[in-house]
Every structure is written in structure tokens, then in C-alpha cells.
């Protein structure tokens, strides 16, 4: 029996949305975490920058007109979310967007929401 048959209001006749296919709320936790880690305008800007360019903290701080510690804080959260990776070259650490389907999806989403054309492919 469909869950929808037990809904208090029945607004539609015939085939209704297959509610059984809607995952439990707990299954959305990874999605909620990604949005949580991108729930800051400056962090979204850093993420989009790193979708198109690999940069060190000092360059990002200059571009963002922010202090290096503030940028480092944002980069830490983006790394925890798996959205950004880093590589060390000598004393320098370079950051770029991770090469994952999630990153490509968030990259596209930000550009679509902001009506931006992609500056260049991320890979
Ligand atoms: Zn882009």
C-alpha cells in the first residue's frame, strides 16, 4: 500500500509521487553537510575560485581581501567537506577543488544559481 494513501490531504487523483522512493531524512545528512560547508558567501567564492585555479593561501587572501588565517579557516572547512584538496611543494601549499562528481555538481550549481558562465573547465 502506498504511503500517499495515508496522507491527510489528497490533492491529486491517479498516480501520485512514489513517496516510498523518498529516502529517510538521515540519508540526506551528506547533502546537508555539503550545504553546511558552503553556507557562507566568502567560502562559496573561494570554492568557485579553486574550481578554476590552483592557488596558495596568500594569493587567495589577496584575491579575497581577507587575512590568511581567515582564508585558512575557510580552506579547512572546504577540505573537511571533501570539496578542496591541497598539495605541498616545498614550503608552499597549493589548494584546488577536488576532482569529484560532487565538486563538479556544486561548481555547476553555483554558476547556475548566479547565472555565471564557467570561467573555464575545472579539468
Ligand atoms: Zn566554472
Tab-separated table of N, CA and C and ligand atoms in Angstrom:
chain	number	residue	atom	x	y	z
A	1	UNK	N	0.843	-1.202	0.000
A	1	UNK	CA	0.000	0.000	0.000
A	1	UNK	C	0.877	1.251	0.000
A	2	UNK	N	0.500	2.215	-0.786
A	2	UNK	CA	1.277	3.443	-0.898
A	2	UNK	C	1.118	4.306	0.353
A	3	UNK	N	2.228	4.921	0.765
A	3	UNK	CA	2.188	5.836	1.910
A	3	UNK	C	1.239	6.989	1.615
A	4	UNK	N	1.211	7.375	0.328
A	4	UNK	CA	0.415	8.546	-0.050
A	4	UNK	C	-1.067	8.350	0.225
A	5	UNK	N	-1.512	7.073	0.301
A	5	UNK	CA	-2.940	6.842	0.572
A	5	UNK	C	-3.294	7.234	2.003
A	6	UNK	N	-2.250	7.376	2.875
A	6	UNK	CA	-2.498	7.752	4.267
A	6	UNK	C	-2.325	9.243	4.540
A	7	UNK	N	-2.040	10.026	3.484
A	7	UNK	CA	-1.837	11.465	3.696
A	7	UNK	C	-3.153	12.114	4.106
A	8	UNK	N	-3.089	13.123	5.008
A	8	UNK	CA	-4.317	13.780	5.474
A	8	UNK	C	-5.068	14.482	4.342
A	9	UNK	N	-4.339	15.044	3.389
A	9	UNK	CA	-4.994	15.701	2.251
A	9	UNK	C	-4.701	14.935	0.973
A	10	UNK	N	-5.674	14.801	0.161
A	10	UNK	CA	-5.465	14.151	-1.136
A	10	UNK	C	-5.818	15.176	-2.212
A	11	UNK	N	-4.773	15.743	-2.831
A	11	UNK	CA	-4.989	16.819	-3.803
A	11	UNK	C	-4.979	16.331	-5.239
A	12	UNK	N	-4.440	15.135	-5.433
A	12	UNK	CA	-4.305	14.635	-6.798
A	12	UNK	C	-5.008	13.300	-6.940
A	13	UNK	N	-5.537	13.086	-8.140
A	13	UNK	CA	-6.107	11.779	-8.464
A	13	UNK	C	-5.091	10.994	-9.282
A	14	UNK	N	-5.270	9.714	-9.329
A	14	UNK	CA	-4.415	8.879	-10.165
A	14	UNK	C	-3.043	8.689	-9.556
A	15	UNK	N	-2.026	8.558	-10.414
A	15	UNK	CA	-0.670	8.295	-9.948
A	15	UNK	C	-0.139	9.456	-9.125
A	16	UNK	N	0.292	9.155	-7.935
A	16	UNK	CA	0.892	10.185	-7.087
A	16	UNK	C	2.366	9.875	-6.930
A	17	UNK	N	3.095	10.857	-6.485
A	17	UNK	CA	4.529	10.734	-6.263
A	17	UNK	C	4.821	9.500	-5.419
A	18	UNK	N	5.798	8.736	-5.844
A	18	UNK	CA	6.142	7.494	-5.149
A	18	UNK	C	6.936	7.820	-3.891
A	19	UNK	N	6.207	8.101	-2.843
A	19	UNK	CA	6.821	8.536	-1.588
A	19	UNK	C	7.757	7.481	-1.015
A	20	UNK	N	7.486	6.225	-1.362
A	20	UNK	CA	8.350	5.136	-0.870
A	20	UNK	C	9.784	5.325	-1.360
A	21	UNK	N	9.941	6.007	-2.486
A	21	UNK	CA	11.283	6.188	-3.054
A	21	UNK	C	12.024	7.379	-2.448
A	22	UNK	N	11.320	8.181	-1.650
A	22	UNK	CA	11.974	9.310	-0.994
A	22	UNK	C	12.749	8.773	0.211
A	23	UNK	N	14.101	8.896	0.208
A	23	UNK	CA	14.884	8.330	1.310
A	23	UNK	C	14.544	8.968	2.658
A	24	UNK	N	14.903	8.258	3.731
A	24	UNK	CA	14.727	8.783	5.095
A	24	UNK	C	15.552	10.061	5.254
A	25	UNK	N	15.132	10.924	6.179
A	25	UNK	CA	15.847	12.185	6.415
A	25	UNK	C	17.323	11.951	6.710
A	26	UNK	N	17.624	10.889	7.465
A	26	UNK	CA	19.016	10.629	7.847
A	26	UNK	C	19.894	10.389	6.614
A	27	UNK	N	19.297	9.896	5.543
A	27	UNK	CA	20.059	9.649	4.324
A	27	UNK	C	20.518	10.945	3.661
A	28	UNK	N	19.875	12.060	4.022
A	28	UNK	CA	20.223	13.346	3.415
A	28	UNK	C	21.369	14.039	4.139
A	29	UNK	N	21.864	13.405	5.215
A	29	UNK	CA	22.913	14.034	6.027
A	29	UNK	C	24.143	14.447	5.205
A	30	UNK	N	24.660	13.594	4.300
A	30	UNK	CA	25.818	14.024	3.495
A	30	UNK	C	25.516	15.271	2.662
A	31	UNK	N	24.304	15.353	2.138
A	31	UNK	CA	23.913	16.528	1.336
A	31	UNK	C	23.848	17.760	2.232
A	32	UNK	N	23.214	17.591	3.411
A	32	UNK	CA	23.098	18.707	4.349
A	32	UNK	C	24.472	19.200	4.772
A	33	UNK	N	25.410	18.262	4.969
A	33	UNK	CA	26.771	18.638	5.372
A	33	UNK	C	27.464	19.454	4.295
A	34	UNK	N	27.292	19.067	3.033
A	34	UNK	CA	27.915	19.822	1.934
A	34	UNK	C	27.369	21.251	1.910
A	35	UNK	N	26.046	21.379	2.036
A	35	UNK	CA	25.465	22.725	2.028
A	35	UNK	C	25.909	23.510	3.267
A	36	UNK	N	26.058	22.812	4.381
A	36	UNK	CA	26.536	23.477	5.602
A	36	UNK	C	27.939	24.041	5.377
A	37	UNK	N	28.787	23.245	4.726
A	37	UNK	CA	30.155	23.692	4.495
A	37	UNK	C	30.231	24.785	3.434
A	38	UNK	N	29.185	24.937	2.648
A	38	UNK	CA	29.156	26.017	1.652
A	38	UNK	C	28.192	27.132	2.064
A	39	UNK	N	27.793	27.131	3.345
A	39	UNK	CA	26.774	28.091	3.797
A	39	UNK	C	27.391	29.431	4.183
A	40	UNK	N	28.322	29.895	3.381
A	40	UNK	CA	28.996	31.155	3.656
A	40	UNK	C	29.415	31.725	2.299
A	41	UNK	N	29.074	32.986	2.054
A	41	UNK	CA	29.312	33.575	0.728
A	41	UNK	C	30.799	33.596	0.380
A	42	UNK	N	31.636	33.956	1.348
A	42	UNK	CA	33.078	34.011	1.087
A	42	UNK	C	33.611	32.613	0.760
A	43	UNK	N	33.118	31.610	1.480
A	43	UNK	CA	33.566	30.233	1.251
A	43	UNK	C	33.142	29.756	-0.142
A	44	UNK	N	31.932	30.138	-0.551
A	44	UNK	CA	31.475	29.784	-1.901
A	44	UNK	C	32.379	30.439	-2.942
A	45	UNK	N	32.791	31.684	-2.672
A	45	UNK	CA	33.649	32.397	-3.634
A	45	UNK	C	35.022	31.732	-3.719
A	46	UNK	N	35.568	31.355	-2.563
A	46	UNK	CA	36.864	30.655	-2.554
A	46	UNK	C	36.728	29.331	-3.298
A	47	UNK	N	35.650	28.616	-3.027
A	47	UNK	CA	35.435	27.327	-3.701
A	47	UNK	C	35.374	27.515	-5.215
A	48	UNK	N	34.620	28.511	-5.676
A	48	UNK	CA	34.493	28.720	-7.125
A	48	UNK	C	35.836	29.136	-7.727
A	49	UNK	N	36.581	29.956	-7.005
A	49	UNK	CA	37.928	30.319	-7.463
A	49	UNK	C	38.759	29.057	-7.667
A	50	UNK	N	38.707	28.155	-6.679
A	50	UNK	CA	39.540	26.954	-6.717
A	50	UNK	C	39.024	25.905	-7.699
A	51	UNK	N	37.805	26.114	-8.205
A	51	UNK	CA	37.301	25.257	-9.291
A	51	UNK	C	38.005	25.597	-10.599
A	52	UNK	N	38.588	26.786	-10.652
A	52	UNK	CA	39.182	27.258	-11.910
A	52	UNK	C	40.673	27.483	-11.822
A	53	UNK	N	41.206	27.489	-10.607
A	53	UNK	CA	42.609	27.854	-10.446
A	53	UNK	C	43.171	27.240	-9.170
A	54	UNK	N	44.424	26.821	-9.237
A	54	UNK	CA	45.109	26.324	-8.042
A	54	UNK	C	45.892	27.484	-7.451
A	55	UNK	N	45.690	27.737	-6.152
A	55	UNK	CA	46.320	28.910	-5.537
A	55	UNK	C	46.832	28.588	-4.134
A	56	UNK	N	47.786	29.379	-3.685
A	56	UNK	CA	48.260	29.271	-2.307
A	56	UNK	C	47.421	30.194	-1.411
A	57	UNK	N	47.553	30.032	-0.105
A	57	UNK	CA	46.746	30.802	0.845
A	57	UNK	C	46.945	32.310	0.659
A	58	UNK	N	48.192	32.718	0.438
A	58	UNK	CA	48.463	34.160	0.309
A	58	UNK	C	47.769	34.759	-0.907
A	59	UNK	N	47.806	34.037	-2.023
A	59	UNK	CA	47.120	34.536	-3.222
A	59	UNK	C	45.613	34.595	-3.001
A	60	UNK	N	45.076	33.541	-2.367
A	60	UNK	CA	43.634	33.522	-2.100
A	60	UNK	C	43.271	34.687	-1.175
A	61	UNK	N	44.097	34.916	-0.156
A	61	UNK	CA	43.840	36.010	0.784
A	61	UNK	C	43.845	37.357	0.057
A	62	UNK	N	44.770	37.519	-0.884
A	62	UNK	CA	44.843	38.775	-1.651
A	62	UNK	C	43.604	38.934	-2.528
A	63	UNK	N	43.256	37.865	-3.244
A	63	UNK	CA	42.076	37.906	-4.123
A	63	UNK	C	40.823	38.200	-3.298
A	64	UNK	N	40.732	37.563	-2.127
A	64	UNK	CA	39.537	37.689	-1.291
A	64	UNK	C	39.563	38.951	-0.429
A	65	UNK	N	40.705	39.623	-0.379
A	65	UNK	CA	40.877	40.764	0.530
A	65	UNK	C	40.529	40.352	1.959
A	66	UNK	N	41.101	39.207	2.348
A	66	UNK	CA	40.896	38.658	3.688
A	66	UNK	C	42.264	38.345	4.287
A	67	UNK	N	42.299	38.136	5.597
A	67	UNK	CA	43.547	37.727	6.238
A	67	UNK	C	43.828	36.259	5.900
A	68	UNK	N	45.101	35.886	5.944
A	68	UNK	CA	45.457	34.484	5.690
A	68	UNK	C	44.803	33.527	6.690
A	69	UNK	N	44.776	33.850	7.999
A	69	UNK	CA	44.100	32.939	8.944
A	69	UNK	C	42.622	32.744	8.618
A	70	UNK	N	41.973	33.813	8.171
A	70	UNK	CA	40.548	33.690	7.815
A	70	UNK	C	40.385	32.770	6.609
A	71	UNK	N	41.270	32.939	5.623
A	71	UNK	CA	41.218	32.071	4.438
A	71	UNK	C	41.527	30.629	4.834
A	72	UNK	N	42.535	30.456	5.700
A	72	UNK	CA	42.913	29.104	6.149
A	72	UNK	C	41.733	28.416	6.826
A	73	UNK	N	40.969	29.170	7.597
A	73	UNK	CA	39.773	28.629	8.254
A	73	UNK	C	38.776	28.125	7.215
A	74	UNK	N	38.520	28.940	6.195
A	74	UNK	CA	37.580	28.516	5.145
A	74	UNK	C	38.116	27.286	4.406
A	75	UNK	N	39.407	27.276	4.126
A	75	UNK	CA	40.003	26.150	3.403
A	75	UNK	C	39.897	24.860	4.211
A	76	UNK	N	40.070	24.975	5.540
A	76	UNK	CA	39.936	23.795	6.407
A	76	UNK	C	38.546	23.187	6.276
A	77	UNK	N	37.524	24.052	6.323
A	77	UNK	CA	36.153	23.554	6.236
A	77	UNK	C	35.867	22.949	4.859
A	78	UNK	N	36.403	23.590	3.816
A	78	UNK	CA	36.203	23.060	2.463
A	78	UNK	C	36.903	21.714	2.300
A	79	UNK	N	38.046	21.552	2.974
A	79	UNK	CA	38.765	20.270	2.911
A	79	UNK	C	38.003	19.188	3.655
A	80	UNK	N	37.479	19.532	4.843
A	80	UNK	CA	36.684	18.578	5.629
A	80	UNK	C	35.496	18.083	4.800
A	81	UNK	N	34.914	18.993	4.024
A	81	UNK	CA	33.756	18.635	3.201
A	81	UNK	C	34.165	17.837	1.963
A	82	UNK	N	35.462	17.696	1.739
A	82	UNK	CA	35.927	16.962	0.560
A	82	UNK	C	35.807	17.764	-0.719
A	83	UNK	N	35.633	19.077	-0.581
A	83	UNK	CA	35.448	19.920	-1.770
A	83	UNK	C	36.769	20.450	-2.304
A	84	UNK	N	37.790	20.469	-1.447
A	84	UNK	CA	39.082	21.056	-1.814
A	84	UNK	C	40.197	20.097	-1.408
A	85	UNK	N	41.231	20.046	-2.227
A	85	UNK	CA	42.416	19.259	-1.878
A	85	UNK	C	43.624	20.192	-1.871
A	86	UNK	N	44.705	19.721	-1.275
A	86	UNK	CA	45.909	20.547	-1.235
A	86	UNK	C	47.116	19.684	-1.569
A	87	UNK	N	48.158	20.343	-2.033
A	87	UNK	CA	49.431	19.644	-2.257
A	87	UNK	C	50.552	20.589	-1.852
A	88	UNK	N	51.553	20.008	-1.231
A	88	UNK	CA	52.687	20.795	-0.752
A	88	UNK	C	53.811	20.732	-1.776
A	89	UNK	N	54.353	21.886	-2.085
A	89	UNK	CA	55.526	21.972	-2.953
A	89	UNK	C	56.556	22.793	-2.177
A	90	UNK	N	57.516	22.110	-1.568
A	90	UNK	CA	58.480	22.801	-0.713
A	90	UNK	C	57.760	23.384	0.482
A	91	UNK	N	57.893	24.703	0.661
A	91	UNK	CA	57.238	25.355	1.803
A	91	UNK	C	55.834	25.836	1.442
A	92	UNK	N	55.504	25.747	0.164
A	92	UNK	CA	54.230	26.279	-0.310
A	92	UNK	C	53.166	25.184	-0.355
A	93	UNK	N	51.926	25.542	0.039
A	93	UNK	CA	50.799	24.616	-0.082
A	93	UNK	C	49.810	25.210	-1.076
A	94	UNK	N	49.475	24.418	-2.085
A	94	UNK	CA	48.534	24.877	-3.110
A	94	UNK	C	47.191	24.183	-2.933
A	95	UNK	N	46.131	24.932	-3.147
A	95	UNK	CA	44.764	24.433	-2.984
A	95	UNK	C	44.032	24.478	-4.319
A	96	UNK	N	43.220	23.455	-4.525
A	96	UNK	CA	42.341	23.445	-5.697
A	96	UNK	C	41.112	22.611	-5.370
A	97	UNK	N	40.074	22.766	-6.183
A	97	UNK	CA	38.864	21.971	-5.982
A	97	UNK	C	39.185	20.508	-6.232
A	98	UNK	N	38.586	19.636	-5.451
A	98	UNK	CA	38.799	18.195	-5.625
A	98	UNK	C	38.188	17.750	-6.955
A	99	UNK	N	38.746	16.693	-7.505
A	99	UNK	CA	38.255	16.173	-8.782
A	99	UNK	C	37.230	15.074	-8.517
A	100	UNK	N	36.029	15.500	-8.129
A	100	UNK	CA	34.962	14.540	-7.815
A	100	UNK	C	33.660	14.975	-8.481
A	101	UNK	N	32.746	14.045	-8.588
A	101	UNK	CA	31.434	14.344	-9.157
A	101	UNK	C	30.708	15.368	-8.290
A	102	UNK	N	30.865	15.258	-6.962
A	102	UNK	CA	30.232	16.213	-6.047
A	102	UNK	C	30.718	17.628	-6.325
A	103	UNK	N	32.037	17.781	-6.488
A	103	UNK	CA	32.609	19.110	-6.751
A	103	UNK	C	32.088	19.661	-8.073
A	104	UNK	N	32.038	18.803	-9.099
A	104	UNK	CA	31.529	19.274	-10.396
A	104	UNK	C	30.063	19.704	-10.271
A	105	UNK	N	29.296	18.973	-9.464
A	105	UNK	CA	27.885	19.315	-9.279
A	105	UNK	C	27.737	20.652	-8.548
A	106	UNK	N	28.534	20.869	-7.495
A	106	UNK	CA	28.441	22.115	-6.734
A	106	UNK	C	28.955	23.290	-7.567
A	107	UNK	N	30.009	23.051	-8.347
A	107	UNK	CA	30.555	24.042	-9.274
A	107	UNK	C	29.443	24.498	-10.243
A	108	UNK	N	28.770	23.522	-10.865
A	108	UNK	CA	27.688	23.843	-11.814
A	108	UNK	C	26.548	24.559	-11.103
A	109	UNK	N	26.211	24.087	-9.889
A	109	UNK	CA	25.078	24.657	-9.161
A	109	UNK	C	25.308	26.132	-8.858
A	110	UNK	N	26.505	26.458	-8.346
A	110	UNK	CA	26.806	27.860	-8.008
A	110	UNK	C	26.721	28.725	-9.260
A	111	UNK	N	27.319	28.253	-10.360
A	111	UNK	CA	27.303	29.051	-11.589
A	111	UNK	C	25.892	29.203	-12.135
A	112	UNK	N	25.077	28.162	-12.002
A	112	UNK	CA	23.701	28.260	-12.499
A	112	UNK	C	22.880	29.201	-11.638
A	113	UNK	N	23.030	29.094	-10.324
A	113	UNK	CA	22.267	29.964	-9.419
A	113	UNK	C	22.658	31.423	-9.639
A	114	UNK	N	23.948	31.654	-9.922
A	114	UNK	CA	24.449	33.025	-10.088
A	114	UNK	C	24.419	33.489	-11.542
A	115	UNK	N	23.915	32.634	-12.437
A	115	UNK	CA	23.865	32.964	-13.871
A	115	UNK	C	25.244	33.348	-14.404
A	116	UNK	N	26.240	32.592	-14.007
A	116	UNK	CA	27.607	32.816	-14.490
A	116	UNK	C	27.905	31.794	-15.561
A	117	UNK	N	28.663	32.217	-16.559
A	117	UNK	CA	29.185	31.204	-17.463
A	117	UNK	C	30.511	30.748	-16.877
A	118	UNK	N	30.809	29.477	-17.084
A	118	UNK	CA	32.008	28.907	-16.480
A	118	UNK	C	33.247	29.633	-17.004
A	119	UNK	N	34.122	30.015	-16.073
A	119	UNK	CA	35.333	30.739	-16.444
A	119	UNK	C	36.223	29.851	-17.312
A	120	UNK	N	36.269	28.599	-16.964
A	120	UNK	CA	36.997	27.598	-17.749
A	120	UNK	C	36.682	26.251	-17.133
A	121	UNK	N	36.797	25.185	-17.898
A	121	UNK	CA	36.551	23.875	-17.307
A	121	UNK	C	37.519	23.623	-16.168
A	122	UNK	N	37.041	22.940	-15.120
A	122	UNK	CA	37.894	22.714	-13.948
A	122	UNK	C	38.903	21.611	-14.217
A	123	UNK	N	38.677	20.801	-15.240
A	123	UNK	CA	39.654	19.764	-15.532
A	123	UNK	C	39.693	19.509	-17.031
B	1	LIG	ZN1	33.136	27.272	-13.683
